[in-house]
Tab-separated table of N, CA and C (backbone and C1' of nucleotides) in Angstrom:
chain	number	residue	atom	x	y	z
A	262	UNK	N	18.253	-2.364	6.935
A	262	UNK	CA	19.133	-1.454	7.214
A	262	UNK	C	18.313	-1.028	8.701
A	263	UNK	N	17.289	0.129	8.807
A	263	UNK	CA	16.917	0.471	9.525
A	263	UNK	C	15.906	-0.491	10.242
A	264	UNK	N	16.510	-0.420	11.336
A	264	UNK	CA	15.687	-1.749	12.667
A	264	UNK	C	14.252	-0.912	13.354
A	265	UNK	N	14.618	0.419	13.480
A	265	UNK	CA	13.195	0.825	14.329
A	265	UNK	C	12.257	1.097	13.630
A	266	UNK	N	11.539	1.336	13.617
A	266	UNK	CA	10.248	1.442	13.571
A	266	UNK	C	9.923	3.173	12.928
A	267	UNK	N	11.008	4.041	13.096
A	267	UNK	CA	10.955	4.890	12.471
A	267	UNK	C	10.796	5.365	11.460
A	268	UNK	N	10.598	3.892	10.073
A	268	UNK	CA	10.447	4.465	8.818
A	268	UNK	C	8.703	5.088	8.073
A	269	UNK	N	8.445	5.202	9.470
A	269	UNK	CA	6.882	5.772	9.010
A	269	UNK	C	7.170	7.192	8.549
A	270	UNK	N	8.133	8.074	9.661
A	270	UNK	CA	8.695	8.941	9.417
A	270	UNK	C	9.274	9.519	7.420
A	271	UNK	N	9.932	8.148	7.390
A	271	UNK	CA	10.742	8.141	5.675
A	271	UNK	C	9.429	7.577	4.231
A	272	UNK	N	8.728	7.280	5.355
A	272	UNK	CA	7.376	6.652	4.519
A	272	UNK	C	6.673	8.336	3.924
A	273	UNK	N	6.641	9.125	4.966
A	273	UNK	CA	6.229	10.197	5.077
A	273	UNK	C	6.709	11.206	4.478
A	274	UNK	N	8.100	11.539	4.661
A	274	UNK	CA	9.212	12.225	3.756
A	274	UNK	C	8.992	11.775	2.069
A	275	UNK	N	9.158	10.483	1.690
A	275	UNK	CA	8.877	10.251	0.921
A	275	UNK	C	7.969	10.368	0.036
A	276	UNK	N	6.412	10.708	0.669
A	276	UNK	CA	5.088	11.069	-0.729
A	276	UNK	C	5.803	12.621	-0.246
A	277	UNK	N	5.728	13.365	0.598
A	277	UNK	CA	5.688	14.678	0.419
A	277	UNK	C	6.906	15.658	-0.636
A	278	UNK	N	8.060	14.289	-1.366
A	278	UNK	CA	8.736	14.526	-2.381
A	278	UNK	C	7.897	14.503	-3.713
A	279	UNK	N	6.799	13.129	-3.903
A	279	UNK	CA	6.243	13.645	-4.747
A	279	UNK	C	5.349	14.658	-5.721
A	280	UNK	N	5.837	14.644	-6.913
A	280	UNK	CA	5.575	16.064	-7.455
A	280	UNK	C	4.123	16.319	-7.450
A	281	UNK	N	3.410	17.329	-7.594
A	281	UNK	CA	1.809	17.674	-7.630
A	281	UNK	C	1.629	17.277	-9.438
A	282	UNK	N	0.669	16.149	-10.084
A	282	UNK	CA	0.002	15.535	-10.552
A	282	UNK	C	0.604	14.211	-10.833
A	283	UNK	N	0.903	14.332	-9.940
A	283	UNK	CA	2.708	12.363	-9.892
A	283	UNK	C	1.968	11.573	-9.422
A	284	UNK	N	1.568	9.981	-9.842
A	284	UNK	CA	1.399	9.676	-8.330
A	284	UNK	C	2.310	8.628	-8.434
A	285	UNK	N	2.536	8.386	-7.107
A	285	UNK	CA	3.945	6.697	-6.980
A	285	UNK	C	3.211	5.631	-6.241
A	286	UNK	N	3.171	4.784	-5.692
A	286	UNK	CA	3.180	3.085	-5.743
A	286	UNK	C	3.714	2.542	-3.632
A	287	UNK	N	2.573	2.299	-3.240
A	287	UNK	CA	3.200	1.371	-2.169
A	287	UNK	C	4.337	0.658	-1.909
A	288	UNK	N	4.447	0.040	-2.870
A	288	UNK	CA	5.901	-0.493	-3.009
A	288	UNK	C	6.308	-0.211	-3.511
A	289	UNK	N	6.399	0.828	-4.649
A	289	UNK	CA	7.801	1.420	-5.155
A	289	UNK	C	8.390	2.484	-3.779
A	290	UNK	N	7.493	3.017	-2.908
A	290	UNK	CA	8.091	3.196	-1.358
A	290	UNK	C	8.822	2.468	-0.591
A	291	UNK	N	8.501	0.977	-0.560
A	291	UNK	CA	8.414	0.494	0.309
A	291	UNK	C	9.549	-0.160	-0.294
A	292	UNK	N	10.213	0.028	-1.235
A	292	UNK	CA	11.508	-0.486	-1.988
A	292	UNK	C	12.472	0.349	-2.138
A	293	UNK	N	11.916	2.052	-2.300
A	293	UNK	CA	13.263	2.458	-2.191
A	293	UNK	C	13.491	2.311	-0.875
A	294	UNK	N	12.657	3.004	0.214
A	294	UNK	CA	13.280	2.900	1.577
A	294	UNK	C	14.101	1.134	2.418
A	295	UNK	N	13.701	0.184	1.345
A	295	UNK	CA	14.236	-1.545	1.580
A	295	UNK	C	13.317	-1.657	3.033
A	296	UNK	N	12.045	-1.504	2.652
A	296	UNK	CA	11.665	-1.858	3.646
A	296	UNK	C	11.282	-3.621	3.405
A	297	UNK	N	11.514	-4.461	4.592
A	297	UNK	CA	10.999	-5.894	4.473
A	297	UNK	C	9.877	-6.010	4.715
A	298	UNK	N	9.562	-4.990	5.221
A	298	UNK	CA	7.892	-5.275	5.406
A	298	UNK	C	7.029	-5.302	4.202
A	299	UNK	N	7.454	-4.708	3.527
A	299	UNK	CA	6.802	-4.753	2.391
A	299	UNK	C	5.613	-4.018	1.888
A	300	UNK	N	5.569	-3.277	1.447
A	300	UNK	CA	3.731	-2.181	0.534
A	300	UNK	C	3.092	-2.256	1.940
A	301	UNK	N	2.539	-3.249	2.534
A	301	UNK	CA	1.426	-3.472	3.826
A	301	UNK	C	1.878	-2.213	4.403
A	302	UNK	N	2.920	-2.497	5.188
A	302	UNK	CA	3.581	-2.038	5.886
A	302	UNK	C	3.208	-0.027	6.239
A	303	UNK	N	3.204	-0.004	4.343
A	303	UNK	CA	3.839	1.109	4.001
A	303	UNK	C	1.697	2.104	4.395
A	304	UNK	N	1.443	1.093	3.877
A	304	UNK	CA	-0.142	1.203	3.923
A	304	UNK	C	-0.645	1.677	5.097
A	305	UNK	N	-0.373	1.173	6.375
A	305	UNK	CA	-0.054	0.855	7.978
A	305	UNK	C	-0.269	1.934	8.271
A	306	UNK	N	0.931	2.357	7.740
A	306	UNK	CA	2.031	3.800	7.743
A	306	UNK	C	1.525	5.189	7.527
A	307	UNK	N	0.567	5.342	6.324
A	307	UNK	CA	-0.482	6.278	5.588
A	307	UNK	C	-1.746	6.247	6.444
A	308	UNK	N	-2.035	5.427	7.735
A	308	UNK	CA	-3.103	5.366	8.550
A	308	UNK	C	-3.203	6.889	8.895
A	309	UNK	N	-1.357	7.616	10.035
A	309	UNK	CA	-1.745	8.637	9.778
A	309	UNK	C	-1.145	9.750	9.152
A	310	UNK	N	-1.005	10.222	7.773
A	310	UNK	CA	-0.757	10.803	6.994
A	310	UNK	C	-1.244	11.530	7.323
A	311	UNK	N	-2.824	11.423	7.732
A	311	UNK	CA	-4.157	12.650	7.420
A	311	UNK	C	-3.008	14.159	9.021
A	312	UNK	N	-2.070	13.251	9.884
A	312	UNK	CA	-1.735	13.991	10.891
A	312	UNK	C	-0.402	14.739	10.543
A	313	UNK	N	0.237	13.799	9.192
A	313	UNK	CA	1.719	14.681	9.482
A	313	UNK	C	1.833	15.766	7.874
A	314	UNK	N	0.588	15.930	7.893
A	314	UNK	CA	0.422	16.774	6.432
A	314	UNK	C	1.114	16.183	5.115
A	315	UNK	N	0.436	14.458	4.704
A	315	UNK	CA	1.068	13.915	3.894
A	315	UNK	C	0.323	14.178	2.611
A	316	UNK	N	0.285	13.800	1.419
A	316	UNK	CA	0.113	13.816	0.116
A	316	UNK	C	-0.512	12.929	0.125
A	317	UNK	N	-1.832	12.285	0.457
A	317	UNK	CA	-1.438	10.450	0.753
A	317	UNK	C	-2.539	10.153	-0.623
A	318	UNK	N	-2.825	11.298	-1.212
A	318	UNK	CA	-3.605	10.786	-2.347
A	318	UNK	C	-3.123	10.965	-3.582
A	319	UNK	N	-1.316	10.820	-3.483
A	319	UNK	CA	-0.376	10.399	-4.524
A	319	UNK	C	-0.043	9.195	-4.291
A	320	UNK	N	-0.574	8.824	-3.497
A	320	UNK	CA	-0.186	6.507	-3.194
A	320	UNK	C	-1.171	5.722	-4.141
A	321	UNK	N	-0.874	5.450	-4.719
A	321	UNK	CA	-2.309	4.245	-5.039
A	321	UNK	C	-1.459	2.801	-5.818
A	322	UNK	N	-2.548	2.080	-5.262
A	322	UNK	CA	-1.812	0.358	-5.976
A	322	UNK	C	-1.683	0.709	-6.348
A	323	UNK	N	-0.551	-0.825	-6.825
A	323	UNK	CA	0.255	-1.069	-8.026
A	323	UNK	C	0.080	-0.691	-8.973
A	324	UNK	N	-1.709	-0.579	-9.666
A	324	UNK	CA	-2.699	-0.633	-11.245
A	324	UNK	C	-2.576	0.742	-11.043
A	325	UNK	N	-2.348	1.489	-9.586
A	325	UNK	CA	-3.277	2.579	-9.855
A	325	UNK	C	-5.016	3.139	-8.960
A	326	UNK	N	-4.962	2.053	-8.685
A	326	UNK	CA	-6.542	1.871	-7.861
A	326	UNK	C	-6.508	2.522	-7.353
A	327	UNK	N	-7.482	3.563	-6.462
A	327	UNK	CA	-7.505	4.591	-5.198
A	327	UNK	C	-7.929	3.393	-3.900
A	328	UNK	N	-6.813	2.881	-3.975
A	328	UNK	CA	-7.671	1.518	-2.797
A	328	UNK	C	-7.900	2.818	-1.389
A	329	UNK	N	-7.359	3.399	-1.435
A	329	UNK	CA	-7.105	4.125	-0.169
A	329	UNK	C	-7.676	5.368	0.476
A	330	UNK	N	-9.135	5.181	-0.967
A	330	UNK	CA	-9.793	6.906	-0.565
A	330	UNK	C	-10.996	6.747	0.249
A	331	UNK	N	-11.020	5.144	1.101
A	331	UNK	CA	-12.407	5.139	2.156
A	331	UNK	C	-11.577	5.732	3.141
A	332	UNK	N	-10.059	6.380	3.206
A	332	UNK	CA	-9.146	6.739	4.638
A	332	UNK	C	-9.811	8.470	4.261
A	333	UNK	N	-9.972	8.995	3.550
A	333	UNK	CA	-10.175	9.934	3.030
A	333	UNK	C	-12.343	10.474	4.015
A	334	UNK	N	-12.148	11.868	4.060
A	334	UNK	CA	-13.179	12.258	5.162
A	334	UNK	C	-14.593	11.948	4.052
A	335	UNK	N	-14.743	12.122	2.863
A	335	UNK	CA	-15.707	11.486	1.707
A	335	UNK	C	-15.325	10.585	0.563
A	336	UNK	N	-15.621	9.720	0.399
A	336	UNK	CA	-15.505	8.626	-0.841
A	336	UNK	C	-14.849	9.455	-2.267
A	337	UNK	N	-14.630	10.516	-2.550
A	337	UNK	CA	-14.797	10.880	-3.754
A	337	UNK	C	-13.457	12.077	-3.444
A	338	UNK	N	-13.060	12.349	-1.557
A	338	UNK	CA	-11.928	13.025	-1.844
A	338	UNK	C	-10.919	12.880	-2.343
A	339	UNK	N	-10.558	12.205	-2.476
A	339	UNK	CA	-8.915	11.698	-3.365
A	339	UNK	C	-9.087	12.325	-4.093
A	340	UNK	N	-10.097	11.292	-5.180
A	340	UNK	CA	-10.263	11.649	-6.426
A	340	UNK	C	-10.093	13.057	-6.817
A	341	UNK	N	-11.326	13.971	-6.109
A	341	UNK	CA	-10.971	15.409	-6.764
A	341	UNK	C	-9.288	15.888	-6.074
A	342	UNK	N	-8.869	15.731	-4.857
A	342	UNK	CA	-7.646	15.971	-4.626
A	342	UNK	C	-6.712	15.962	-6.090
A	343	UNK	N	-6.855	14.245	-6.953
A	343	UNK	CA	-5.538	14.108	-7.734
A	343	UNK	C	-6.212	14.667	-8.827
A	344	UNK	N	-7.963	15.351	-9.508
A	344	UNK	CA	-8.048	16.078	-10.204
A	344	UNK	C	-7.756	17.361	-10.564
A	345	UNK	N	-7.761	17.750	-8.802
A	345	UNK	CA	-6.823	19.679	-8.852
A	345	UNK	C	-5.641	19.523	-9.086
A	346	UNK	N	-5.006	18.042	-9.481
A	346	UNK	CA	-3.361	18.586	-9.625
A	346	UNK	C	-3.557	18.504	-11.293
A	347	UNK	N	-4.603	17.445	-12.042
A	347	UNK	CA	-4.586	17.560	-13.680
A	347	UNK	C	-4.471	15.879	-14.243
A	348	UNK	N	-4.459	15.123	-12.760
A	348	UNK	CA	-4.591	13.734	-12.085
A	348	UNK	C	-5.929	13.271	-13.072
A	349	UNK	N	-6.661	12.790	-13.780
A	349	UNK	CA	-7.493	12.156	-14.530
A	349	UNK	C	-7.847	10.877	-14.406
A	350	UNK	N	-8.749	10.806	-13.304
A	350	UNK	CA	-9.525	9.727	-12.891
A	350	UNK	C	-10.615	8.561	-13.074
A	351	UNK	N	-11.059	7.723	-13.309
A	351	UNK	CA	-11.950	7.510	-13.711
A	351	UNK	C	-12.090	6.006	-13.451
A	352	UNK	N	-13.411	5.640	-12.921
A	352	UNK	CA	-13.616	4.297	-12.470
A	352	UNK	C	-12.842	3.815	-10.933
A	353	UNK	N	-12.256	4.605	-10.423
A	353	UNK	CA	-11.875	4.978	-8.925
A	353	UNK	C	-9.964	4.639	-9.256
A	354	UNK	N	-9.892	4.712	-10.659
A	354	UNK	CA	-8.498	4.229	-11.491
A	354	UNK	C	-7.914	5.109	-11.810
A	355	UNK	N	-6.351	5.592	-11.949
A	355	UNK	CA	-5.731	6.855	-12.746
A	355	UNK	C	-5.413	6.264	-13.996
A	356	UNK	N	-5.778	7.509	-14.586
A	356	UNK	CA	-5.905	7.359	-15.890
A	356	UNK	C	-4.121	7.458	-16.352
A	357	UNK	N	-4.201	7.045	-17.377
A	357	UNK	CA	-2.291	7.656	-18.499
A	357	UNK	C	-1.248	7.191	-16.716
A	358	UNK	N	-1.529	5.789	-15.806
A	358	UNK	CA	-1.532	5.453	-14.497
A	358	UNK	C	0.452	5.452	-15.201
A	359	UNK	N	1.046	4.535	-15.578
A	359	UNK	CA	2.607	4.334	-16.623
A	359	UNK	C	2.728	5.953	-16.972
A	360	UNK	N	2.272	6.862	-17.469
A	360	UNK	CA	2.980	7.926	-17.516
A	360	UNK	C	3.427	9.268	-15.887
A	361	UNK	N	2.045	8.661	-15.543
A	361	UNK	CA	1.999	9.651	-13.985
A	361	UNK	C	2.730	9.127	-13.097
A	362	UNK	N	3.373	7.608	-13.473
A	362	UNK	CA	3.909	6.623	-11.937
A	362	UNK	C	5.086	7.664	-11.821
A	363	UNK	N	5.588	7.635	-10.731
A	363	UNK	CA	6.188	8.655	-10.262
A	363	UNK	C	7.288	7.410	-9.148
A	364	UNK	N	8.555	6.932	-9.625
A	364	UNK	CA	9.117	6.023	-8.914
A	364	UNK	C	10.388	6.802	-8.237
A	365	UNK	N	10.444	7.142	-6.836
A	365	UNK	CA	11.656	7.357	-6.122
A	365	UNK	C	12.514	6.786	-7.096
A	366	UNK	N	12.929	5.304	-6.827
A	366	UNK	CA	13.840	4.426	-7.127
A	366	UNK	C	14.563	5.702	-8.144
A	367	UNK	N	14.174	5.434	-8.847
A	367	UNK	CA	14.639	5.485	-10.184
A	367	UNK	C	14.981	7.656	-10.575
A	368	UNK	N	13.547	8.173	-9.756
A	368	UNK	CA	13.493	9.784	-9.393
A	368	UNK	C	14.907	10.438	-9.047
A	369	UNK	N	14.445	9.360	-7.502
A	369	UNK	CA	15.741	10.110	-6.810
A	369	UNK	C	17.034	9.566	-6.636
A	370	UNK	N	17.105	7.847	-6.713
A	370	UNK	CA	18.428	7.602	-6.572
A	370	UNK	C	19.706	8.275	-7.241
B	268	DG	P	0.915	-14.666	27.599
B	268	DG	O5'	0.030	-15.007	26.332
B	268	DG	C5'	-0.313	-16.071	26.459
B	268	DG	C4'	-1.105	-16.714	25.731
B	268	DG	C3'	-0.747	-16.331	23.942
B	268	DG	O3'	-1.436	-17.240	22.866
B	268	DG	C1'	-2.350	-14.584	24.001
B	269	DA	P	0.156	-17.708	21.933
B	269	DA	O5'	-1.035	-18.411	20.599
B	269	DA	C5'	-2.214	-19.028	21.245
B	269	DA	C4'	-3.328	-19.488	20.922
B	269	DA	C3'	-2.526	-18.766	18.642
B	269	DA	O3'	-4.024	-19.578	18.282
B	269	DA	C1'	-3.842	-16.689	19.493
B	270	DA	P	-4.366	-19.904	17.067
B	270	DA	O5'	-5.188	-18.800	16.096
B	270	DA	C5'	-6.719	-18.800	17.157
B	270	DA	C4'	-7.145	-17.960	16.229
B	270	DA	C3'	-6.872	-17.412	14.550
B	270	DA	O3'	-8.320	-17.234	14.311
B	270	DA	C1'	-5.969	-15.451	15.362
B	271	DC	P	-8.135	-17.272	12.320
B	271	DC	O5'	-8.611	-15.597	12.690
B	271	DC	C5'	-9.335	-14.713	13.072
B	271	DC	C4'	-9.804	-13.417	13.114
B	271	DC	C3'	-9.397	-12.904	11.046
B	271	DC	O3'	-10.628	-12.117	11.360
B	271	DC	C1'	-7.755	-11.693	12.633
B	272	DT	P	-11.280	-11.923	10.069
B	272	DT	O5'	-10.168	-10.334	9.505
B	272	DT	C5'	-10.263	-9.491	10.368
B	272	DT	C4'	-9.966	-8.431	10.661
B	272	DT	C3'	-9.600	-8.160	8.606
B	272	DT	O3'	-10.144	-6.237	8.327
B	272	DT	C1'	-7.797	-7.513	9.584
B	273	DG	P	-10.020	-6.709	6.852
B	273	DG	O5'	-9.381	-5.205	6.364
B	273	DG	C5'	-8.743	-4.184	7.312
B	273	DG	C4'	-7.905	-3.442	6.994
B	273	DG	C3'	-7.239	-3.142	5.798
B	273	DG	O3'	-6.771	-1.651	5.762
B	273	DG	C1'	-5.379	-5.065	6.654
B	274	DA	P	-7.968	-1.163	4.348
B	274	DA	O5'	-6.968	-0.668	3.780
B	274	DA	C5'	-7.100	0.017	2.284
B	274	DA	C4'	-6.276	0.448	2.421
B	274	DA	C3'	-4.556	0.201	1.946
B	274	DA	O3'	-4.181	-0.644	0.695
B	274	DA	C1'	-4.136	2.251	2.637
B	275	DC	P	-3.828	-2.025	0.382
B	275	DC	O5'	-2.970	-2.168	-0.377
B	275	DC	C5'	-1.736	-1.530	-0.357
B	275	DC	C4'	-0.660	-2.388	-0.553
B	275	DC	C3'	-0.322	-2.499	-1.964
B	275	DC	O3'	0.363	-2.277	-3.068
B	275	DC	C1'	-0.333	-4.394	-0.657
B	276	DT	P	0.716	-2.229	-4.329
B	276	DT	O5'	1.980	-3.859	-4.172
B	276	DT	C5'	3.084	-3.565	-4.040
B	276	DT	C4'	3.196	-5.169	-4.093
B	276	DT	C3'	3.202	-6.031	-5.019
B	276	DT	O3'	4.779	-5.997	-5.780
B	276	DT	C1'	2.483	-7.600	-3.742
B	277	DC	P	5.695	-5.918	-6.790
B	277	DC	O5'	5.844	-8.293	-6.889
B	277	DC	C5'	6.515	-8.680	-5.539
B	277	DC	C4'	6.381	-9.524	-5.988
B	277	DC	C3'	6.490	-10.637	-6.920
B	277	DC	O3'	7.543	-11.731	-7.171
B	277	DC	C1'	3.801	-11.541	-6.172
B	278	DA	P	7.977	-12.594	-8.939
B	278	DA	O5'	7.092	-13.801	-8.196
B	278	DA	C5'	7.196	-14.470	-7.264
B	278	DA	C4'	6.547	-15.588	-7.463
B	278	DA	C3'	6.660	-16.553	-8.310
B	278	DA	O3'	7.470	-17.829	-8.527
B	278	DA	C1'	4.535	-16.503	-8.091
B	279	DG	P	7.575	-18.882	-9.084
B	279	DG	O5'	5.963	-19.275	-8.910
B	279	DG	C5'	5.537	-20.164	-8.019
B	279	DG	C4'	3.788	-20.938	-8.191
B	279	DG	C3'	4.021	-22.081	-8.960
B	279	DG	O3'	3.460	-23.176	-9.733
B	279	DG	C1'	2.206	-20.223	-9.261
B	280	DC	P	3.282	-24.113	-9.641
B	280	DC	O5'	1.723	-23.939	-10.767
B	280	DC	C5'	0.921	-23.132	-9.730
B	280	DC	C4'	-0.636	-23.458	-10.178
B	280	DC	C3'	-1.184	-24.137	-11.304
B	280	DC	O3'	-2.132	-24.506	-10.825
B	280	DC	C1'	-1.267	-22.313	-12.050
C	41	DG	P	-3.256	-9.497	-22.206
C	41	DG	O5'	-3.822	-11.039	-21.251
C	41	DG	C5'	-4.982	-11.223	-21.532
C	41	DG	C4'	-5.403	-11.857	-19.894
C	41	DG	C3'	-5.325	-11.076	-18.954
C	41	DG	O3'	-6.237	-11.433	-18.248
C	41	DG	C1'	-4.367	-13.179	-19.010
C	42	DG	P	-6.562	-9.859	-17.305
C	42	DG	O5'	-8.071	-10.611	-16.183
C	42	DG	C5'	-9.289	-11.690	-16.797
C	42	DG	C4'	-9.141	-12.833	-15.764
C	42	DG	C3'	-9.262	-11.907	-14.432
C	42	DG	O3'	-10.366	-12.569	-13.720
C	42	DG	C1'	-7.661	-13.164	-14.589
C	43	DC	P	-10.666	-12.440	-12.219
C	43	DC	O5'	-10.201	-14.197	-11.446
C	43	DC	C5'	-10.339	-15.092	-11.401
C	43	DC	C4'	-10.235	-16.095	-10.431
C	43	DC	C3'	-10.270	-15.626	-9.210
C	43	DC	O3'	-10.230	-17.321	-8.297
C	43	DC	C1'	-7.732	-15.996	-9.835
C	44	DT	P	-10.461	-16.989	-6.510
C	44	DT	O5'	-9.255	-17.557	-6.577
C	44	DT	C5'	-8.774	-18.920	-6.969
C	44	DT	C4'	-7.918	-19.175	-6.465
C	44	DT	C3'	-8.047	-18.811	-4.904
C	44	DT	O3'	-7.187	-20.317	-4.043
C	44	DT	C1'	-5.415	-18.617	-5.776
C	45	DG	P	-6.851	-20.346	-2.286
C	45	DG	O5'	-5.732	-19.859	-1.947
C	45	DG	C5'	-4.573	-21.108	-3.020
C	45	DG	C4'	-3.209	-20.347	-2.120
C	45	DG	C3'	-3.273	-20.602	-1.067
C	45	DG	O3'	-1.687	-20.875	-0.041
C	45	DG	C1'	-2.356	-18.518	-1.961
C	46	DA	P	-1.573	-21.040	1.476
C	46	DA	O5'	-0.330	-20.466	1.221
C	46	DA	C5'	0.835	-20.763	0.715
C	46	DA	C4'	2.008	-19.233	0.525
C	46	DA	C3'	1.794	-18.872	1.665
C	46	DA	O3'	3.449	-18.424	1.497
C	46	DA	C1'	1.574	-17.229	0.440
C	47	DG	P	3.897	-18.732	3.667
C	47	DG	O5'	4.757	-17.398	3.152
C	47	DG	C5'	5.492	-16.914	2.126
C	47	DG	C4'	5.907	-15.138	2.611
C	47	DG	C3'	6.101	-14.606	3.848
C	47	DG	O3'	7.396	-13.781	4.510
C	47	DG	C1'	4.089	-13.777	2.931
C	48	DC	P	7.431	-13.929	5.580
C	48	DC	O5'	7.335	-12.500	5.986
C	48	DC	C5'	8.509	-11.734	5.075
C	48	DC	C4'	7.355	-10.410	5.341
C	48	DC	C3'	7.174	-9.446	6.153
C	48	DC	O3'	8.329	-8.703	7.566
C	48	DC	C1'	5.022	-9.489	5.120
C	49	DC	P	8.119	-9.102	8.457
C	49	DC	O5'	7.626	-8.340	9.814
C	49	DC	C5'	7.551	-6.995	8.840
C	49	DC	C4'	6.739	-5.981	9.699
C	49	DC	C3'	6.459	-5.842	11.525
C	49	DC	O3'	6.473	-4.437	11.578
C	49	DC	C1'	4.679	-6.158	10.541
C	50	DA	P	6.742	-4.174	13.206
C	50	DA	O5'	5.607	-3.753	13.399
C	50	DA	C5'	4.796	-2.498	13.177
C	50	DA	C4'	3.518	-2.727	13.306
C	50	DA	C3'	3.139	-2.464	14.368
C	50	DA	O3'	1.899	-1.241	15.407
C	50	DA	C1'	1.640	-3.493	13.524
C	51	DG	P	1.470	-1.162	16.243
C	51	DG	O5'	-0.002	-0.958	15.904
C	51	DG	C5'	-0.368	0.038	15.310
C	51	DG	C4'	-1.663	-0.598	15.442
C	51	DG	C3'	-2.548	-1.054	16.943
C	51	DG	O3'	-3.949	-0.556	16.927
C	51	DG	C1'	-2.390	-3.152	15.681
C	52	DT	P	-5.088	-0.347	17.680
C	52	DT	O5'	-5.963	-1.928	17.909
C	52	DT	C5'	-6.798	-1.374	16.363
C	52	DT	C4'	-7.499	-2.766	16.554
C	52	DT	C3'	-8.209	-2.974	17.356
C	52	DT	O3'	-10.132	-3.778	17.087
C	52	DT	C1'	-7.558	-5.173	17.007
C	53	DT	P	-10.866	-3.585	18.479
C	53	DT	O5'	-10.940	-4.770	18.630
C	53	DT	C5'	-11.473	-5.680	17.177
C	53	DT	C4'	-11.609	-6.812	17.261
C	53	DT	C3'	-12.695	-7.247	18.898
C	53	DT	O3'	-13.397	-8.371	17.923
C	53	DT	C1'	-10.242	-8.764	19.261
DNA sequence: GAACTGACTCAGC
DNA sequence: GGCTGAGCCAGTT
């Protein structure tokens, strides 16, 4: 539907809708916005996340790994942010991911 | 201007 | 059930 690349804004907006203490995935966002581009562009969009006040720490890859932690100020910043919200993180992976996973498609739609 | 790379995912083996 | 290859778009070399 959206031919423009303003979906960057949409991505940011969806991420902001993620409740504290919950996490979502790049693929889930891509599916919700019907991005033919796929999850990869969601990740690319997150490059400007810090500029848009987006809680990027709540976005992980499909298995719950903090694949984007290197883009935060420090290697542990992402994990600490999640733990502040009550999300248990171990070995760069979100524990109990299946239960904490927040899917915009089923939660918002 | 072609080739590479990246905060990913899925299908196939 | 873990590894490999292919596909997606955009920015960089």
